[in-house]
PDB file of N, CA and C in Angstrom:
ATOM      1  N   MET A  26       0.815  -1.264   0.023  1.00  0.00           N
ATOM      2  CA  MET A  26       0.012  -0.286  -0.113  1.00  0.00           C
ATOM      3  C   MET A  26       1.034   1.371  -0.232  1.00  0.00           C
ATOM      4  N   ILE A  27       0.606   2.195  -0.375  1.00  0.00           N
ATOM      5  CA  ILE A  27       1.322   3.627  -1.521  1.00  0.00           C
ATOM      6  C   ILE A  27       0.318   4.781   0.427  1.00  0.00           C
ATOM      7  N   TYR A  28       1.369   5.099   0.664  1.00  0.00           N
ATOM      8  CA  TYR A  28       1.063   6.405   1.656  1.00  0.00           C
ATOM      9  C   TYR A  28       1.356   7.784   1.180  1.00  0.00           C
ATOM     10  N   SER A  29       1.054   8.814   0.822  1.00  0.00           N
ATOM     11  CA  SER A  29       1.122   9.940   0.402  1.00  0.00           C
ATOM     12  C   SER A  29       1.207  10.860   1.867  1.00  0.00           C
ATOM     13  N   ARG A  30       2.282  11.759   2.011  1.00  0.00           N
ATOM     14  CA  ARG A  30       2.708  12.600   3.222  1.00  0.00           C
ATOM     15  C   ARG A  30       2.602  14.690   2.408  1.00  0.00           C
ATOM     16  N   TRP A  31       1.682  15.254   2.861  1.00  0.00           N
ATOM     17  CA  TRP A  31       2.308  16.304   2.706  1.00  0.00           C
ATOM     18  C   TRP A  31       3.421  17.213   3.035  1.00  0.00           C
ATOM     19  N   ARG A  32       4.208  17.422   2.205  1.00  0.00           N
ATOM     20  CA  ARG A  32       5.312  18.651   2.530  1.00  0.00           C
ATOM     21  C   ARG A  32       4.950  19.894   2.186  1.00  0.00           C
ATOM     22  N   PRO A  33       4.549  20.952   3.442  1.00  0.00           N
ATOM     23  CA  PRO A  33       4.823  21.926   3.423  1.00  0.00           C
ATOM     24  C   PRO A  33       5.642  22.955   3.147  1.00  0.00           C
ATOM     25  N   ASP A  34       6.522  22.710   3.188  1.00  0.00           N
ATOM     26  CA  ASP A  34       8.083  23.584   3.007  1.00  0.00           C
ATOM     27  C   ASP A  34       8.698  23.327   1.550  1.00  0.00           C
ATOM     28  N   THR A  35       8.031  22.414   0.952  1.00  0.00           N
ATOM     29  CA  THR A  35       8.450  22.180  -0.567  1.00  0.00           C
ATOM     30  C   THR A  35       7.215  22.454  -1.799  1.00  0.00           C
ATOM     31  N   GLY A  36       6.597  21.588  -0.588  1.00  0.00           N
ATOM     32  CA  GLY A  36       5.448  21.352  -1.312  1.00  0.00           C
ATOM     33  C   GLY A  36       5.939  20.208  -2.036  1.00  0.00           C
ATOM     34  N   GLY A  37       4.275  19.339  -2.700  1.00  0.00           N
ATOM     35  CA  GLY A  37       4.119  17.900  -3.166  1.00  0.00           C
ATOM     36  C   GLY A  37       4.131  17.210  -2.047  1.00  0.00           C
ATOM     37  N   TYR A  38       4.263  15.755  -2.529  1.00  0.00           N
ATOM     38  CA  TYR A  38       3.631  14.799  -1.682  1.00  0.00           C
ATOM     39  C   TYR A  38       5.051  14.051  -1.380  1.00  0.00           C
ATOM     40  N   ASP A  39       5.052  12.943  -0.162  1.00  0.00           N
ATOM     41  CA  ASP A  39       6.603  12.007   0.372  1.00  0.00           C
ATOM     42  C   ASP A  39       5.982  10.684   0.321  1.00  0.00           C
ATOM     43  N   TYR A  40       6.045  10.173  -1.213  1.00  0.00           N
ATOM     44  CA  TYR A  40       5.411   8.545  -0.703  1.00  0.00           C
ATOM     45  C   TYR A  40       6.262   7.482   0.186  1.00  0.00           C
ATOM     46  N   PHE A  41       5.567   6.636   0.446  1.00  0.00           N
ATOM     47  CA  PHE A  41       5.870   5.351   1.466  1.00  0.00           C
ATOM     48  C   PHE A  41       5.096   4.614   1.059  1.00  0.00           C
ATOM     49  N   GLU A  42       5.622   2.916   0.668  1.00  0.00           N
ATOM     50  CA  GLU A  42       5.256   1.760   0.643  1.00  0.00           C
ATOM     51  C   GLU A  42       5.559   0.841   1.459  1.00  0.00           C
ATOM     52  N   THR A  43       3.848  -0.008   2.153  1.00  0.00           N
ATOM     53  CA  THR A  43       4.303  -1.115   3.025  1.00  0.00           C
ATOM     54  C   THR A  43       4.031  -2.352   2.120  1.00  0.00           C
ATOM     55  N   GLY A  44       3.892  -3.363   2.962  1.00  0.00           N
ATOM     56  CA  GLY A  44       3.501  -4.835   2.418  1.00  0.00           C
ATOM     57  C   GLY A  44       2.437  -5.244   2.642  1.00  0.00           C
ATOM     58  N   GLU A  45       1.267  -3.763   3.371  1.00  0.00           N
ATOM     59  CA  GLU A  45       0.107  -4.380   3.319  1.00  0.00           C
ATOM     60  C   GLU A  45      -0.362  -4.252   2.080  1.00  0.00           C
ATOM     61  N   ARG A  46      -1.804  -5.224   1.949  1.00  0.00           N
ATOM     62  CA  ARG A  46      -2.796  -5.095   0.660  1.00  0.00           C
ATOM     63  C   ARG A  46      -3.739  -5.184   0.316  1.00  0.00           C
ATOM     64  N   TYR A  47      -4.547  -4.922   0.183  1.00  0.00           N
ATOM     65  CA  TYR A  47      -6.589  -5.108   1.026  1.00  0.00           C
ATOM     66  C   TYR A  47      -6.681  -5.031  -0.188  1.00  0.00           C
ATOM     67  N   ALA A  48      -8.071  -5.884  -0.453  1.00  0.00           N
ATOM     68  CA  ALA A  48      -8.545  -6.506  -1.588  1.00  0.00           C
ATOM     69  C   ALA A  48      -9.484  -5.200  -2.272  1.00  0.00           C
ATOM     70  N   LEU A  49      -9.514  -5.262  -3.863  1.00  0.00           N
ATOM     71  CA  LEU A  49     -10.701  -3.923  -3.928  1.00  0.00           C
ATOM     72  C   LEU A  49     -11.826  -3.760  -3.164  1.00  0.00           C
ATOM     73  N   ALA A  50     -12.444  -2.348  -3.278  1.00  0.00           N
ATOM     74  CA  ALA A  50     -13.611  -2.114  -2.309  1.00  0.00           C
ATOM     75  C   ALA A  50     -13.742  -2.479  -0.864  1.00  0.00           C
ATOM     76  N   ASP A  51     -12.358  -3.254  -0.524  1.00  0.00           N
ATOM     77  CA  ASP A  51     -12.293  -3.482   1.077  1.00  0.00           C
ATOM     78  C   ASP A  51     -12.517  -2.117   1.864  1.00  0.00           C
ATOM     79  N   ASP A  52     -12.965  -1.646   2.829  1.00  0.00           N
ATOM     80  CA  ASP A  52     -12.834  -0.882   3.943  1.00  0.00           C
ATOM     81  C   ASP A  52     -11.831  -0.913   4.608  1.00  0.00           C
ATOM     82  N   LEU A  53     -10.556   0.181   4.508  1.00  0.00           N
ATOM     83  CA  LEU A  53      -9.322   0.353   6.015  1.00  0.00           C
ATOM     84  C   LEU A  53     -10.059  -0.179   7.081  1.00  0.00           C
ATOM     85  N   PRO A  54      -9.326   0.368   8.112  1.00  0.00           N
ATOM     86  CA  PRO A  54      -9.634   0.133   9.488  1.00  0.00           C
ATOM     87  C   PRO A  54      -9.945   1.922   9.406  1.00  0.00           C
ATOM     88  N   THR A  55     -11.141   1.496  10.409  1.00  0.00           N
ATOM     89  CA  THR A  55     -11.482   2.939  10.747  1.00  0.00           C
ATOM     90  C   THR A  55     -10.082   3.919  11.825  1.00  0.00           C
ATOM     91  N   PRO A  56      -9.788   5.654  10.831  1.00  0.00           N
ATOM     92  CA  PRO A  56      -9.016   5.656  12.250  1.00  0.00           C
ATOM     93  C   PRO A  56      -9.189   6.132  13.347  1.00  0.00           C
ATOM     94  N   GLY A  57      -7.808   5.884  14.703  1.00  0.00           N
ATOM     95  CA  GLY A  57      -8.764   6.590  15.881  1.00  0.00           C
ATOM     96  C   GLY A  57      -7.890   8.272  15.797  1.00  0.00           C
ATOM     97  N   ILE A  58      -8.778   9.413  15.398  1.00  0.00           N
ATOM     98  CA  ILE A  58      -8.217  10.583  15.407  1.00  0.00           C
ATOM     99  C   ILE A  58      -8.734  11.487  16.955  1.00  0.00           C
ATOM    100  N   LEU A  59      -7.250  11.952  17.331  1.00  0.00           N
ATOM    101  CA  LEU A  59      -7.452  12.611  18.226  1.00  0.00           C
ATOM    102  C   LEU A  59      -7.963  14.110  18.531  1.00  0.00           C
ATOM    103  N   GLY A  60      -8.557  14.722  19.537  1.00  0.00           N
ATOM    104  CA  GLY A  60      -8.962  16.281  18.562  1.00  0.00           C
ATOM    105  C   GLY A  60      -9.953  16.532  18.151  1.00  0.00           C
ATOM    106  N   ALA A  61     -11.005  15.427  17.808  1.00  0.00           N
ATOM    107  CA  ALA A  61     -11.850  16.170  16.616  1.00  0.00           C
ATOM    108  C   ALA A  61     -13.301  17.301  18.357  1.00  0.00           C
ATOM    109  N   GLY A  62     -13.026  18.083  17.216  1.00  0.00           N
ATOM    110  CA  GLY A  62     -14.404  18.728  17.846  1.00  0.00           C
ATOM    111  C   GLY A  62     -15.498  18.453  17.276  1.00  0.00           C
ATOM    112  N   PRO A  63     -16.296  19.910  17.823  1.00  0.00           N
ATOM    113  CA  PRO A  63     -17.889  19.189  17.502  1.00  0.00           C
ATOM    114  C   PRO A  63     -17.935  19.822  15.413  1.00  0.00           C
ATOM    115  N   ILE A  64     -17.005  20.365  15.007  1.00  0.00           N
ATOM    116  CA  ILE A  64     -17.807  20.630  13.503  1.00  0.00           C
ATOM    117  C   ILE A  64     -16.243  19.714  13.104  1.00  0.00           C
ATOM    118  N   GLY A  65     -15.344  18.728  13.328  1.00  0.00           N
ATOM    119  CA  GLY A  65     -14.612  17.939  12.913  1.00  0.00           C
ATOM    120  C   GLY A  65     -13.382  17.737  13.608  1.00  0.00           C
ATOM    121  N   VAL A  66     -12.552  17.052  12.409  1.00  0.00           N
ATOM    122  CA  VAL A  66     -11.006  17.448  12.974  1.00  0.00           C
ATOM    123  C   VAL A  66      -9.907  18.312  11.498  1.00  0.00           C
ATOM    124  N   SER A  67      -8.919  19.054  12.201  1.00  0.00           N
ATOM    125  CA  SER A  67      -8.339  19.806  11.327  1.00  0.00           C
ATOM    126  C   SER A  67      -8.065  18.982  10.803  1.00  0.00           C
ATOM    127  N   SER A  68      -7.592  19.533   9.609  1.00  0.00           N
ATOM    128  CA  SER A  68      -6.811  19.057   8.315  1.00  0.00           C
ATOM    129  C   SER A  68      -5.270  18.581   8.352  1.00  0.00           C
ATOM    130  N   LEU A  69      -4.677  20.067   9.776  1.00  0.00           N
ATOM    131  CA  LEU A  69      -3.597  19.119   9.600  1.00  0.00           C
ATOM    132  C   LEU A  69      -3.469  18.034  10.853  1.00  0.00           C
ATOM    133  N   LYS A  70      -4.553  17.530  11.294  1.00  0.00           N
ATOM    134  CA  LYS A  70      -4.548  16.526  12.413  1.00  0.00           C
ATOM    135  C   LYS A  70      -4.340  15.339  11.249  1.00  0.00           C
ATOM    136  N   CYS A  71      -5.856  14.539  10.209  1.00  0.00           N
ATOM    137  CA  CYS A  71      -6.378  13.882   9.895  1.00  0.00           C
ATOM    138  C   CYS A  71      -5.550  13.387   8.708  1.00  0.00           C
ATOM    139  N   GLY A  72      -6.086  11.973   8.155  1.00  0.00           N
ATOM    140  CA  GLY A  72      -5.099  10.773   7.374  1.00  0.00           C
ATOM    141  C   GLY A  72      -4.622  10.047   8.701  1.00  0.00           C
ATOM    142  N   ARG A  73      -4.107   9.201   7.996  1.00  0.00           N
ATOM    143  CA  ARG A  73      -3.776   7.514   8.250  1.00  0.00           C
ATOM    144  C   ARG A  73      -2.040   7.702   9.055  1.00  0.00           C
ATOM    145  N   PRO A  74      -2.070   7.479  10.130  1.00  0.00           N
ATOM    146  CA  PRO A  74      -0.345   7.021  10.174  1.00  0.00           C
ATOM    147  C   PRO A  74       0.574   5.672   9.113  1.00  0.00           C
ATOM    148  N   ILE A  75       1.803   6.704   9.153  1.00  0.00           N
ATOM    149  CA  ILE A  75       2.224   5.469   7.982  1.00  0.00           C
ATOM    150  C   ILE A  75       2.919   4.872   9.316  1.00  0.00           C
ATOM    151  N   PRO A  76       2.243   3.693   8.817  1.00  0.00           N
ATOM    152  CA  PRO A  76       2.855   2.030   9.946  1.00  0.00           C
ATOM    153  C   PRO A  76       4.425   2.210  10.065  1.00  0.00           C
ATOM    154  N   SER A  77       4.989   2.192  10.815  1.00  0.00           N
ATOM    155  CA  SER A  77       6.079   1.976  11.258  1.00  0.00           C
ATOM    156  C   SER A  77       6.554   0.711  10.601  1.00  0.00           C
ATOM    157  N   GLY A  78       7.934   0.511   9.812  1.00  0.00           N
ATOM    158  CA  GLY A  78       8.728  -0.309   8.626  1.00  0.00           C
ATOM    159  C   GLY A  78       8.056   0.254   6.680  1.00  0.00           C
ATOM    160  N   ALA A  79       7.498   1.045   7.166  1.00  0.00           N
ATOM    161  CA  ALA A  79       7.139   2.014   5.817  1.00  0.00           C
ATOM    162  C   ALA A  79       8.606   2.166   5.317  1.00  0.00           C
ATOM    163  N   ARG A  80       8.867   2.082   3.778  1.00  0.00           N
ATOM    164  CA  ARG A  80       9.985   2.457   2.961  1.00  0.00           C
ATOM    165  C   ARG A  80       9.674   4.077   2.041  1.00  0.00           C
ATOM    166  N   PRO A  81      10.867   4.867   2.171  1.00  0.00           N
ATOM    167  CA  PRO A  81      10.490   5.426   0.944  1.00  0.00           C
ATOM    168  C   PRO A  81      10.075   5.432  -0.814  1.00  0.00           C
ATOM    169  N   ALA A  82       8.938   5.385  -0.972  1.00  0.00           N
ATOM    170  CA  ALA A  82       8.675   5.403  -2.234  1.00  0.00           C
ATOM    171  C   ALA A  82       8.995   6.259  -3.258  1.00  0.00           C
ATOM    172  N   GLY A  83       9.612   7.422  -2.966  1.00  0.00           N
ATOM    173  CA  GLY A  83       9.473   9.014  -3.904  1.00  0.00           C
ATOM    174  C   GLY A  83       9.100  10.080  -3.436  1.00  0.00           C
ATOM    175  N   SER A  84       8.530  10.750  -4.478  1.00  0.00           N
ATOM    176  CA  SER A  84       7.905  12.165  -4.226  1.00  0.00           C
ATOM    177  C   SER A  84       7.008  12.541  -5.714  1.00  0.00           C
ATOM    178  N   GLY A  85       6.542  13.735  -5.279  1.00  0.00           N
ATOM    179  CA  GLY A  85       5.438  13.514  -6.417  1.00  0.00           C
ATOM    180  C   GLY A  85       4.950  14.623  -6.081  1.00  0.00           C
ATOM    181  N   ARG A  86       4.333  15.546  -7.273  1.00  0.00           N
ATOM    182  CA  ARG A  86       3.229  16.647  -6.864  1.00  0.00           C
ATOM    183  C   ARG A  86       1.759  16.065  -6.356  1.00  0.00           C
ATOM    184  N   PHE A  87       1.573  14.917  -6.269  1.00  0.00           N
ATOM    185  CA  PHE A  87      -0.064  14.714  -6.356  1.00  0.00           C
ATOM    186  C   PHE A  87      -0.094  13.809  -5.303  1.00  0.00           C
ATOM    187  N   ALA A  88      -1.100  13.819  -4.898  1.00  0.00           N
ATOM    188  CA  ALA A  88      -1.360  12.020  -3.929  1.00  0.00           C
ATOM    189  C   ALA A  88      -1.112  11.089  -4.120  1.00  0.00           C
ATOM    190  N   LYS A  89      -0.579  10.308  -3.439  1.00  0.00           N
ATOM    191  CA  LYS A  89      -1.434   8.416  -4.150  1.00  0.00           C
ATOM    192  C   LYS A  89      -1.971   7.552  -2.818  1.00  0.00           C
ATOM    193  N   GLY A  90      -2.658   6.767  -2.864  1.00  0.00           N
ATOM    194  CA  GLY A  90      -2.994   6.174  -2.190  1.00  0.00           C
ATOM    195  C   GLY A  90      -4.011   6.662  -0.606  1.00  0.00           C
ATOM    196  N   VAL A  91      -3.064   6.260   0.046  1.00  0.00           N
ATOM    197  CA  VAL A  91      -3.834   6.387   1.395  1.00  0.00           C
ATOM    198  C   VAL A  91      -2.825   7.780   2.079  1.00  0.00           C
ATOM    199  N   ILE A  92      -3.667   8.843   2.292  1.00  0.00           N
ATOM    200  CA  ILE A  92      -3.379  10.228   3.013  1.00  0.00           C
ATOM    201  C   ILE A  92      -2.835   9.979   4.158  1.00  0.00           C
ATOM    202  N   ALA A  93      -1.555  10.649   4.851  1.00  0.00           N
ATOM    203  CA  ALA A  93      -1.250  10.508   5.531  1.00  0.00           C
ATOM    204  C   ALA A  93      -1.070  11.669   6.601  1.00  0.00           C
ATOM    205  N   PRO A  94      -0.800  12.070   8.097  1.00  0.00           N
ATOM    206  CA  PRO A  94      -0.848  13.330   8.247  1.00  0.00           C
ATOM    207  C   PRO A  94       0.357  14.282   7.626  1.00  0.00           C
ATOM    208  N   LEU A  95       0.192  15.397   7.989  1.00  0.00           N
ATOM    209  CA  LEU A  95       1.262  16.495   8.059  1.00  0.00           C
ATOM    210  C   LEU A  95       2.108  16.499   7.751  1.00  0.00           C
ATOM    211  N   ASP A  96       3.091  16.491   7.954  1.00  0.00           N
ATOM    212  CA  ASP A  96       4.666  16.607   7.972  1.00  0.00           C
ATOM    213  C   ASP A  96       5.051  18.026   8.675  1.00  0.00           C
ATOM    214  N   ARG A  97       5.076  18.406   9.920  1.00  0.00           N
ATOM    215  CA  ARG A  97       5.397  19.659  10.210  1.00  0.00           C
ATOM    216  C   ARG A  97       6.581  19.739  10.705  1.00  0.00           C
ATOM    217  N   THR A  98       7.728  19.782  10.119  1.00  0.00           N
ATOM    218  CA  THR A  98       9.089  19.306  10.414  1.00  0.00           C
ATOM    219  C   THR A  98       9.736  20.206   9.573  1.00  0.00           C
ATOM    220  N   GLY A  99       9.448  20.670   8.285  1.00  0.00           N
ATOM    221  CA  GLY A  99       9.518  21.866   7.950  1.00  0.00           C
ATOM    222  C   GLY A  99       8.599  23.260   7.964  1.00  0.00           C
ATOM    223  N   LEU A 100       7.966  23.345   8.943  1.00  0.00           N
ATOM    224  CA  LEU A 100       7.169  24.818   8.932  1.00  0.00           C
ATOM    225  C   LEU A 100       7.921  25.508  10.281  1.00  0.00           C
ATOM    226  N   ALA A 101       9.161  24.920  10.331  1.00  0.00           N
ATOM    227  CA  ALA A 101      10.435  25.936  11.072  1.00  0.00           C
ATOM    228  C   ALA A 101      11.059  27.243   9.866  1.00  0.00           C
ATOM    229  N   GLY A 102      10.191  26.873   8.892  1.00  0.00           N
ATOM    230  CA  GLY A 102      11.330  27.697   7.643  1.00  0.00           C
ATOM    231  C   GLY A 102      12.581  27.396   7.691  1.00  0.00           C
ATOM    232  N   ASP A 103      13.992  27.944   7.201  1.00  0.00           N
ATOM    233  CA  ASP A 103      15.238  27.670   7.138  1.00  0.00           C
ATOM    234  C   ASP A 103      15.891  26.934   8.807  1.00  0.00           C
ATOM    235  N   GLY A 104      15.292  27.114   9.434  1.00  0.00           N
ATOM    236  CA  GLY A 104      15.805  26.870  10.843  1.00  0.00           C
ATOM    237  C   GLY A 104      17.238  27.716  11.437  1.00  0.00           C
ATOM    238  N   VAL A 105      16.929  28.830  10.681  1.00  0.00           N
ATOM    239  CA  VAL A 105      17.248  30.411  11.685  1.00  0.00           C
ATOM    240  C   VAL A 105      17.074  30.609  13.007  1.00  0.00           C
ATOM    241  N   LEU A 106      15.693  30.892  13.130  1.00  0.00           N
ATOM    242  CA  LEU A 106      14.967  30.879  14.579  1.00  0.00           C
ATOM    243  C   LEU A 106      14.692  29.956  14.932  1.00  0.00           C
ATOM    244  N   ALA A 107      14.621  28.488  15.040  1.00  0.00           N
ATOM    245  CA  ALA A 107      14.238  27.479  15.044  1.00  0.00           C
ATOM    246  C   ALA A 107      15.322  27.155  16.475  1.00  0.00           C
ATOM    247  N   GLY A 108      16.482  27.344  16.354  1.00  0.00           N
ATOM    248  CA  GLY A 108      17.523  26.845  17.665  1.00  0.00           C
ATOM    249  C   GLY A 108      17.342  28.239  18.963  1.00  0.00           C
ATOM    250  N   LEU A 109      16.688  29.571  17.892  1.00  0.00           N
ATOM    251  CA  LEU A 109      16.623  30.065  19.174  1.00  0.00           C
ATOM    252  C   LEU A 109      15.729  29.457  20.723  1.00  0.00           C
ATOM    253  N   PRO A 110      16.364  30.952  21.602  1.00  0.00           N
ATOM    254  CA  PRO A 110      14.748  30.527  22.918  1.00  0.00           C
ATOM    255  C   PRO A 110      13.479  31.212  22.701  1.00  0.00           C
ATOM    256  N   SER A 111      13.066  30.811  22.830  1.00  0.00           N
ATOM    257  CA  SER A 111      11.541  31.485  22.773  1.00  0.00           C
ATOM    258  C   SER A 111      11.508  32.839  23.355  1.00  0.00           C
ATOM    259  N   TRP A 112      11.941  33.604  24.187  1.00  0.00           N
ATOM    260  CA  TRP A 112      12.662  34.706  24.403  1.00  0.00           C
ATOM    261  C   TRP A 112      12.979  35.972  23.461  1.00  0.00           C
ATOM    262  N   ALA A 113      14.072  34.946  22.690  1.00  0.00           N
ATOM    263  CA  ALA A 113      15.501  35.940  21.717  1.00  0.00           C
ATOM    264  C   ALA A 113      14.094  36.190  20.802  1.00  0.00           C
ATOM    265  N   ARG A 114      13.060  35.318  20.226  1.00  0.00           N
ATOM    266  CA  ARG A 114      12.415  35.470  19.030  1.00  0.00           C
ATOM    267  C   ARG A 114      11.809  36.835  19.487  1.00  0.00           C
ATOM    268  N   TYR A 115      11.188  36.505  20.924  1.00  0.00           N
ATOM    269  CA  TYR A 115       9.738  38.207  21.236  1.00  0.00           C
ATOM    270  C   TYR A 115      11.233  39.266  21.700  1.00  0.00           C
ATOM    271  N   VAL A 116      12.021  39.358  21.816  1.00  0.00           N
ATOM    272  CA  VAL A 116      12.642  40.443  21.427  1.00  0.00           C
ATOM    273  C   VAL A 116      12.679  41.271  20.392  1.00  0.00           C
ATOM    274  N   GLY A 117      13.138  40.372  19.294  1.00  0.00           N
ATOM    275  CA  GLY A 117      13.446  40.003  17.857  1.00  0.00           C
ATOM    276  C   GLY A 117      12.271  40.816  17.608  1.00  0.00           C
ATOM    277  N   LEU A 118      11.472  40.189  17.804  1.00  0.00           N
ATOM    278  CA  LEU A 118       9.556  40.510  16.845  1.00  0.00           C
ATOM    279  C   LEU A 118       9.446  41.996  18.134  1.00  0.00           C
ATOM    280  N   ALA A 119       9.526  42.175  18.926  1.00  0.00           N
ATOM    281  CA  ALA A 119       9.261  43.683  19.407  1.00  0.00           C
ATOM    282  C   ALA A 119      10.413  44.653  18.743  1.00  0.00           C
ATOM    283  N   ALA A 120      11.813  44.319  18.516  1.00  0.00           N
ATOM    284  CA  ALA A 120      12.501  45.183  18.140  1.00  0.00           C
ATOM    285  C   ALA A 120      12.293  45.313  16.915  1.00  0.00           C
ATOM    286  N   ALA A 121      11.885  44.568  15.970  1.00  0.00           N
ATOM    287  CA  ALA A 121      11.224  44.780  14.363  1.00  0.00           C
ATOM    288  C   ALA A 121      10.141  45.769  14.307  1.00  0.00           C
ATOM    289  N   LEU A 122       9.274  45.593  15.181  1.00  0.00           N
ATOM    290  CA  LEU A 122       8.444  45.979  15.047  1.00  0.00           C
ATOM    291  C   LEU A 122       8.093  47.933  15.762  1.00  0.00           C
ATOM    292  N   ALA A 123       9.149  47.387  16.697  1.00  0.00           N
ATOM    293  CA  ALA A 123       9.787  49.168  17.389  1.00  0.00           C
ATOM    294  C   ALA A 123      10.516  49.945  15.735  1.00  0.00           C
ATOM    295  N   LEU A 124      11.373  49.287  15.204  1.00  0.00           N
ATOM    296  CA  LEU A 124      11.862  50.018  14.243  1.00  0.00           C
ATOM    297  C   LEU A 124      10.626  50.356  13.204  1.00  0.00           C
ATOM    298  N   GLY A 125       9.721  49.572  12.457  1.00  0.00           N
ATOM    299  CA  GLY A 125       8.716  49.413  12.374  1.00  0.00           C
ATOM    300  C   GLY A 125       7.600  50.962  12.135  1.00  0.00           C
ATOM    301  N   GLY A 126       7.478  50.790  13.439  1.00  0.00           N
ATOM    302  CA  GLY A 126       6.533  51.722  14.031  1.00  0.00           C
ATOM    303  C   GLY A 126       7.489  53.347  14.004  1.00  0.00           C
ATOM    304  N   LEU A 127       8.957  53.492  14.415  1.00  0.00           N
ATOM    305  CA  LEU A 127       9.652  54.390  14.338  1.00  0.00           C
ATOM    306  C   LEU A 127       9.458  55.279  12.431  1.00  0.00           C
ATOM    307  N   ILE A 128      10.034  54.349  11.544  1.00  0.00           N
ATOM    308  CA  ILE A 128       9.662  54.240  10.545  1.00  0.00           C
ATOM    309  C   ILE A 128       8.463  55.169   9.617  1.00  0.00           C
ATOM    310  N   TRP A 129       7.683  54.435  10.547  1.00  0.00           N
ATOM    311  CA  TRP A 129       6.571  55.232   9.577  1.00  0.00           C
ATOM    312  C   TRP A 129       6.366  56.358  10.443  1.00  0.00           C
ATOM    313  N   TRP A 130       6.385  56.692  11.775  1.00  0.00           N
ATOM    314  CA  TRP A 130       6.027  57.723  11.972  1.00  0.00           C
ATOM    315  C   TRP A 130       7.225  59.240  11.878  1.00  0.00           C
ATOM    316  N   ARG A 131       8.208  58.591  10.644  1.00  0.00           N
ATOM    317  CA  ARG A 131       9.151  59.370  10.619  1.00  0.00           C
ATOM    318  C   ARG A 131       8.187  60.099   9.351  1.00  0.00           C
ATOM    319  N   GLU A 132       7.756  58.971   8.960  1.00  0.00           N
ATOM    320  CA  GLU A 132       7.444  58.861   7.524  1.00  0.00           C
ATOM    321  C   GLU A 132       6.052  60.176   7.312  1.00  0.00           C
ATOM    322  N   ARG A 133       5.375  59.912   8.577  1.00  0.00           N
ATOM    323  CA  ARG A 133       4.391  60.094   8.289  1.00  0.00           C
ATOM    324  C   ARG A 133       4.391  62.310   8.312  1.00  0.00           C
ATOM    325  N   ALA A 134       5.395  62.958   9.422  1.00  0.00           N
ATOM    326  CA  ALA A 134       5.723  64.078   9.397  1.00  0.00           C
ATOM    327  C   ALA A 134       5.880  64.627   8.087  1.00  0.00           C
TER     328      ALA A 134
END
């Protein structure tokens, strides 16, 4: 069986293959999805988990087979800010906002 997992940082899907086989028209087992609310589940959480032992089987622009949950490893950007402590990120954000406010204030006069 082929599983597809979306890559949010570069786009496209990574494919994984397992030795599982299901007959045509057989229903897959119902997945246990945590965090379901009254209107459903976030698209970031839904999908069937990739079984352990699955091996990489390439990548492509479109999903194939079973959709797996989103791979969140690339969501930190290029990794520059990922290693900083949270207080340093807040100080940097505050400095950037202050600089933007100062530039706006000087330009309006």
